[in-house]
Amino acid sequence: MYLDSEPKLNQAGQQRLGEYRSMLLHTAAFTEKPEPTLRLLPVYLQPASAGTGQWLDDDAQEMTEVDESVPAKAEFGVRIAGDSMEPRFVNGQTVWVKAAQDANNGDIVLCTLNDQSYCKKLRKDENGIALISLNKKYAPIPVREEDEFRIAGIVVG
């Protein structure tokens, strides 16, 4: 770090140099940032309703390059249509989903109910299953025994 002709640091100076080096290495402004890790995930073109239901009529998707801001658990993305999941999710936003056929009470799920797709909070209790909006202006959607209900995944981001 210094030339032989320069004065040598004593032990206190070497200790101070080590402390300064350590401080610099632990300060984001002075350290190199790694290149972001990119990966490809499918994003379905048909949106899921954050409202009153969206007809699911195709599996068209586009591959989208995502970085580490998308959770590692995510397997695909779906755009949101509507405002029933505001303020957490807004119209046009892509939500990232981990494929699953079941979910726990309180999970935000991507699901179909009688061929309509939804992004909703799942409520399971003694009264059965209901799809809950985060926006209080929407009433819960009950899932009845005669309904065709399927969970496609759990929203992870």
PDB file of C-alpha atoms in Angstrom:
ATOM      1  CA  MET A   1       0.000   0.000   0.000  1.00  0.00           C
ATOM      2  CA  TYR A   2       2.945   2.318   0.411  1.00  0.00           C
ATOM      3  CA  LEU A   3       6.452   2.533  -0.955  1.00  0.00           C
ATOM      4  CA  ASP A   4       9.557   1.370   0.958  1.00  0.00           C
ATOM      5  CA  SER A   5      10.911   4.927   0.995  1.00  0.00           C
ATOM      6  CA  GLU A   6       7.859   6.226   2.879  1.00  0.00           C
ATOM      7  CA  PRO A   7       7.716   6.095   6.674  1.00  0.00           C
ATOM      8  CA  LYS A   8       6.358   2.868   8.111  1.00  0.00           C
ATOM      9  CA  LEU A   9       3.166   2.845  10.169  1.00  0.00           C
ATOM     10  CA  ASN A  10       3.505   1.866  13.781  1.00  0.00           C
ATOM     11  CA  GLN A  11       1.084  -0.575  15.366  1.00  0.00           C
ATOM     12  CA  ALA A  12      -1.464   2.141  16.240  1.00  0.00           C
ATOM     13  CA  GLY A  13      -1.325   3.444  12.644  1.00  0.00           C
ATOM     14  CA  GLN A  14      -1.744  -0.069  11.220  1.00  0.00           C
ATOM     15  CA  GLN A  15      -4.716  -0.638  13.522  1.00  0.00           C
ATOM     16  CA  ARG A  16      -6.277   2.679  12.430  1.00  0.00           C
ATOM     17  CA  LEU A  17      -5.674   1.747   8.762  1.00  0.00           C
ATOM     18  CA  GLY A  18      -7.446  -1.582   9.356  1.00  0.00           C
ATOM     19  CA  GLU A  19     -10.401   0.169  11.017  1.00  0.00           C
ATOM     20  CA  TYR A  20     -10.674   2.631   8.122  1.00  0.00           C
ATOM     21  CA  ARG A  21     -10.499  -0.205   5.564  1.00  0.00           C
ATOM     22  CA  SER A  22     -13.206  -2.120   7.424  1.00  0.00           C
ATOM     23  CA  MET A  23     -15.439   0.965   7.585  1.00  0.00           C
ATOM     24  CA  LEU A  24     -15.046   1.550   3.832  1.00  0.00           C
ATOM     25  CA  LEU A  25     -15.795  -2.092   3.005  1.00  0.00           C
ATOM     26  CA  HIS A  26     -19.026  -1.955   5.040  1.00  0.00           C
ATOM     27  CA  THR A  27     -20.281   1.305   3.507  1.00  0.00           C
ATOM     28  CA  ALA A  28     -22.379   0.858   0.366  1.00  0.00           C
ATOM     29  CA  ALA A  29     -21.110   4.100  -1.183  1.00  0.00           C
ATOM     30  CA  PHE A  30     -17.556   2.687  -1.323  1.00  0.00           C
ATOM     31  CA  THR A  31     -18.129  -0.902  -2.403  1.00  0.00           C
ATOM     32  CA  GLU A  32     -18.674  -2.384  -5.849  1.00  0.00           C
ATOM     33  CA  LYS A  33     -22.219  -3.414  -6.654  1.00  0.00           C
ATOM     34  CA  PRO A  34     -22.605  -6.881  -8.182  1.00  0.00           C
ATOM     35  CA  GLU A  35     -24.304  -7.101 -11.539  1.00  0.00           C
ATOM     36  CA  PRO A  36     -27.988  -7.847 -11.037  1.00  0.00           C
ATOM     37  CA  THR A  37     -28.966 -11.467 -11.515  1.00  0.00           C
ATOM     38  CA  LEU A  38     -31.568 -11.687 -14.242  1.00  0.00           C
ATOM     39  CA  ARG A  39     -33.939 -14.542 -15.027  1.00  0.00           C
ATOM     40  CA  LEU A  40     -36.880 -15.120 -17.340  1.00  0.00           C
ATOM     41  CA  LEU A  41     -40.398 -15.654 -16.005  1.00  0.00           C
ATOM     42  CA  PRO A  42     -43.658 -16.017 -17.917  1.00  0.00           C
ATOM     43  CA  VAL A  43     -46.228 -13.238 -17.481  1.00  0.00           C
ATOM     44  CA  TYR A  44     -49.742 -14.187 -18.555  1.00  0.00           C
ATOM     45  CA  LEU A  45     -51.334 -11.690 -20.906  1.00  0.00           C
ATOM     46  CA  GLN A  46     -54.878 -12.274 -19.621  1.00  0.00           C
ATOM     47  CA  PRO A  47     -55.222 -10.220 -16.415  1.00  0.00           C
ATOM     48  CA  ALA A  48     -56.640 -11.503 -13.138  1.00  0.00           C
ATOM     49  CA  SER A  49     -59.431  -9.462 -11.636  1.00  0.00           C
ATOM     50  CA  ALA A  50     -58.947  -7.415  -8.550  1.00  0.00           C
ATOM     51  CA  GLY A  51     -62.625  -6.575  -8.844  1.00  0.00           C
ATOM     52  CA  THR A  52     -65.629  -8.538 -10.010  1.00  0.00           C
ATOM     53  CA  GLY A  53     -64.035 -11.306 -12.073  1.00  0.00           C
ATOM     54  CA  GLN A  54     -62.181 -11.618 -15.353  1.00  0.00           C
ATOM     55  CA  TRP A  55     -63.040 -14.247 -17.953  1.00  0.00           C
ATOM     56  CA  LEU A  56     -60.128 -16.654 -18.459  1.00  0.00           C
ATOM     57  CA  ASP A  57     -60.011 -17.609 -22.116  1.00  0.00           C
ATOM     58  CA  ASP A  58     -56.391 -18.243 -23.007  1.00  0.00           C
ATOM     59  CA  ASP A  59     -52.961 -19.180 -21.740  1.00  0.00           C
ATOM     60  CA  ALA A  60     -51.057 -16.591 -23.791  1.00  0.00           C
ATOM     61  CA  GLN A  61     -47.922 -15.435 -22.040  1.00  0.00           C
ATOM     62  CA  GLU A  62     -44.761 -13.483 -22.681  1.00  0.00           C
ATOM     63  CA  MET A  63     -41.366 -14.195 -21.193  1.00  0.00           C
ATOM     64  CA  THR A  64     -40.169 -11.253 -19.110  1.00  0.00           C
ATOM     65  CA  GLU A  65     -36.671 -10.607 -17.791  1.00  0.00           C
ATOM     66  CA  VAL A  66     -36.765  -9.917 -14.033  1.00  0.00           C
ATOM     67  CA  ASP A  67     -34.103  -9.088 -11.464  1.00  0.00           C
ATOM     68  CA  GLU A  68     -33.671  -9.977  -7.805  1.00  0.00           C
ATOM     69  CA  SER A  69     -36.475  -7.592  -6.784  1.00  0.00           C
ATOM     70  CA  VAL A  70     -38.857 -10.387  -7.857  1.00  0.00           C
ATOM     71  CA  PRO A  71     -38.961 -13.037  -5.104  1.00  0.00           C
ATOM     72  CA  ALA A  72     -36.996 -16.213  -5.870  1.00  0.00           C
ATOM     73  CA  LYS A  73     -40.156 -18.259  -5.125  1.00  0.00           C
ATOM     74  CA  ALA A  74     -42.042 -16.612  -8.017  1.00  0.00           C
ATOM     75  CA  GLU A  75     -42.788 -18.926 -10.946  1.00  0.00           C
ATOM     76  CA  PHE A  76     -44.949 -16.635 -13.089  1.00  0.00           C
ATOM     77  CA  GLY A  77     -46.574 -13.225 -13.192  1.00  0.00           C
ATOM     78  CA  VAL A  78     -50.109 -11.999 -13.811  1.00  0.00           C
ATOM     79  CA  ARG A  79     -51.305  -8.456 -14.349  1.00  0.00           C
ATOM     80  CA  ILE A  80     -54.037  -7.118 -12.097  1.00  0.00           C
ATOM     81  CA  ALA A  81     -57.219  -5.574 -13.500  1.00  0.00           C
ATOM     82  CA  GLY A  82     -59.324  -3.497 -11.126  1.00  0.00           C
ATOM     83  CA  ASP A  83     -59.044  -1.807  -7.747  1.00  0.00           C
ATOM     84  CA  SER A  84     -60.357  -4.327  -5.207  1.00  0.00           C
ATOM     85  CA  MET A  85     -56.876  -5.194  -3.921  1.00  0.00           C
ATOM     86  CA  GLU A  86     -55.838  -1.580  -3.351  1.00  0.00           C
ATOM     87  CA  PRO A  87     -53.848  -0.237  -1.680  1.00  0.00           C
ATOM     88  CA  ARG A  88     -51.512  -3.252  -1.811  1.00  0.00           C
ATOM     89  CA  PHE A  89     -51.970  -4.044  -5.529  1.00  0.00           C
ATOM     90  CA  VAL A  90     -53.116  -1.539  -8.143  1.00  0.00           C
ATOM     91  CA  ASN A  91     -54.706  -1.777 -11.562  1.00  0.00           C
ATOM     92  CA  GLY A  92     -52.130  -2.803 -14.181  1.00  0.00           C
ATOM     93  CA  GLN A  93     -49.546  -4.027 -11.663  1.00  0.00           C
ATOM     94  CA  THR A  94     -47.891  -7.411 -12.199  1.00  0.00           C
ATOM     95  CA  VAL A  95     -48.110  -9.739  -9.223  1.00  0.00           C
ATOM     96  CA  TRP A  96     -45.625 -12.602  -8.882  1.00  0.00           C
ATOM     97  CA  VAL A  97     -47.028 -16.011  -8.078  1.00  0.00           C
ATOM     98  CA  LYS A  98     -45.760 -19.360  -6.818  1.00  0.00           C
ATOM     99  CA  ALA A  99     -47.815 -22.178  -8.316  1.00  0.00           C
ATOM    100  CA  ALA A 100     -49.913 -23.991  -5.697  1.00  0.00           C
ATOM    101  CA  GLN A 101     -53.144 -25.946  -5.600  1.00  0.00           C
ATOM    102  CA  ASP A 102     -53.918 -25.106  -1.974  1.00  0.00           C
ATOM    103  CA  ALA A 103     -53.308 -22.128   0.283  1.00  0.00           C
ATOM    104  CA  ASN A 104     -53.653 -21.126   3.907  1.00  0.00           C
ATOM    105  CA  ASN A 105     -56.212 -18.825   5.435  1.00  0.00           C
ATOM    106  CA  GLY A 106     -55.023 -15.248   4.846  1.00  0.00           C
ATOM    107  CA  ASP A 107     -52.872 -15.964   1.782  1.00  0.00           C
ATOM    108  CA  ILE A 108     -53.303 -13.752  -1.276  1.00  0.00           C
ATOM    109  CA  VAL A 109     -54.151 -16.182  -4.054  1.00  0.00           C
ATOM    110  CA  LEU A 110     -54.611 -16.296  -7.779  1.00  0.00           C
ATOM    111  CA  CYS A 111     -57.654 -18.479  -8.355  1.00  0.00           C
ATOM    112  CA  THR A 112     -60.575 -19.258 -10.600  1.00  0.00           C
ATOM    113  CA  LEU A 113     -64.172 -19.351  -9.486  1.00  0.00           C
ATOM    114  CA  ASN A 114     -66.640 -20.575 -12.114  1.00  0.00           C
ATOM    115  CA  ASP A 115     -64.171 -19.752 -14.930  1.00  0.00           C
ATOM    116  CA  GLN A 116     -63.540 -16.209 -13.641  1.00  0.00           C
ATOM    117  CA  SER A 117     -60.005 -15.426 -12.470  1.00  0.00           C
ATOM    118  CA  TYR A 118     -59.346 -13.480  -9.297  1.00  0.00           C
ATOM    119  CA  CYS A 119     -56.530 -12.165  -7.178  1.00  0.00           C
ATOM    120  CA  LYS A 120     -57.971 -12.146  -3.646  1.00  0.00           C
ATOM    121  CA  LYS A 121     -57.223 -12.830  -0.013  1.00  0.00           C
ATOM    122  CA  LEU A 122     -58.359 -16.325   0.904  1.00  0.00           C
ATOM    123  CA  ARG A 123     -60.558 -16.748   3.955  1.00  0.00           C
ATOM    124  CA  LYS A 124     -61.125 -20.245   5.304  1.00  0.00           C
ATOM    125  CA  ASP A 125     -63.187 -20.561   8.466  1.00  0.00           C
ATOM    126  CA  GLU A 126     -66.133 -22.404   9.983  1.00  0.00           C
ATOM    127  CA  ASN A 127     -68.431 -20.711   7.439  1.00  0.00           C
ATOM    128  CA  GLY A 128     -66.448 -22.097   4.490  1.00  0.00           C
ATOM    129  CA  ILE A 129     -64.275 -20.357   1.907  1.00  0.00           C
ATOM    130  CA  ALA A 130     -64.579 -16.763   0.735  1.00  0.00           C
ATOM    131  CA  LEU A 131     -62.524 -14.469  -1.480  1.00  0.00           C
ATOM    132  CA  ILE A 132     -61.803 -11.179   0.261  1.00  0.00           C
ATOM    133  CA  SER A 133     -60.902  -7.826  -1.286  1.00  0.00           C
ATOM    134  CA  LEU A 134     -58.451  -5.528   0.491  1.00  0.00           C
ATOM    135  CA  ASN A 135     -60.480  -2.537  -0.719  1.00  0.00           C
ATOM    136  CA  LYS A 136     -63.365  -2.276   1.770  1.00  0.00           C
ATOM    137  CA  LYS A 137     -65.859  -1.137  -0.884  1.00  0.00           C
ATOM    138  CA  TYR A 138     -66.061  -4.734  -2.204  1.00  0.00           C
ATOM    139  CA  ALA A 139     -68.014  -7.440  -0.422  1.00  0.00           C
ATOM    140  CA  PRO A 140     -66.564 -10.927   0.146  1.00  0.00           C
ATOM    141  CA  ILE A 141     -67.257 -13.484  -2.579  1.00  0.00           C
ATOM    142  CA  PRO A 142     -68.444 -16.755  -1.017  1.00  0.00           C
ATOM    143  CA  VAL A 143     -67.348 -20.051  -2.558  1.00  0.00           C
ATOM    144  CA  ARG A 144     -70.293 -22.464  -2.513  1.00  0.00           C
ATOM    145  CA  GLU A 145     -70.168 -26.251  -2.713  1.00  0.00           C
ATOM    146  CA  GLU A 146     -71.608 -26.240  -6.231  1.00  0.00           C
ATOM    147  CA  ASP A 147     -69.031 -23.724  -7.492  1.00  0.00           C
ATOM    148  CA  GLU A 148     -66.032 -24.710  -9.559  1.00  0.00           C
ATOM    149  CA  PHE A 149     -63.133 -23.313  -7.526  1.00  0.00           C
ATOM    150  CA  ARG A 150     -59.413 -23.805  -8.148  1.00  0.00           C
ATOM    151  CA  ILE A 151     -56.335 -22.158  -6.674  1.00  0.00           C
ATOM    152  CA  ALA A 152     -53.589 -21.551  -9.246  1.00  0.00           C
ATOM    153  CA  GLY A 153     -51.008 -20.043  -6.921  1.00  0.00           C
ATOM    154  CA  ILE A 154     -50.026 -17.877  -3.973  1.00  0.00           C
ATOM    155  CA  VAL A 155     -48.932 -14.291  -4.568  1.00  0.00           C
ATOM    156  CA  VAL A 156     -45.352 -13.866  -3.335  1.00  0.00           C
ATOM    157  CA  GLY A 157     -44.648 -10.351  -4.573  1.00  0.00           C
TER     158      GLY A 157
END
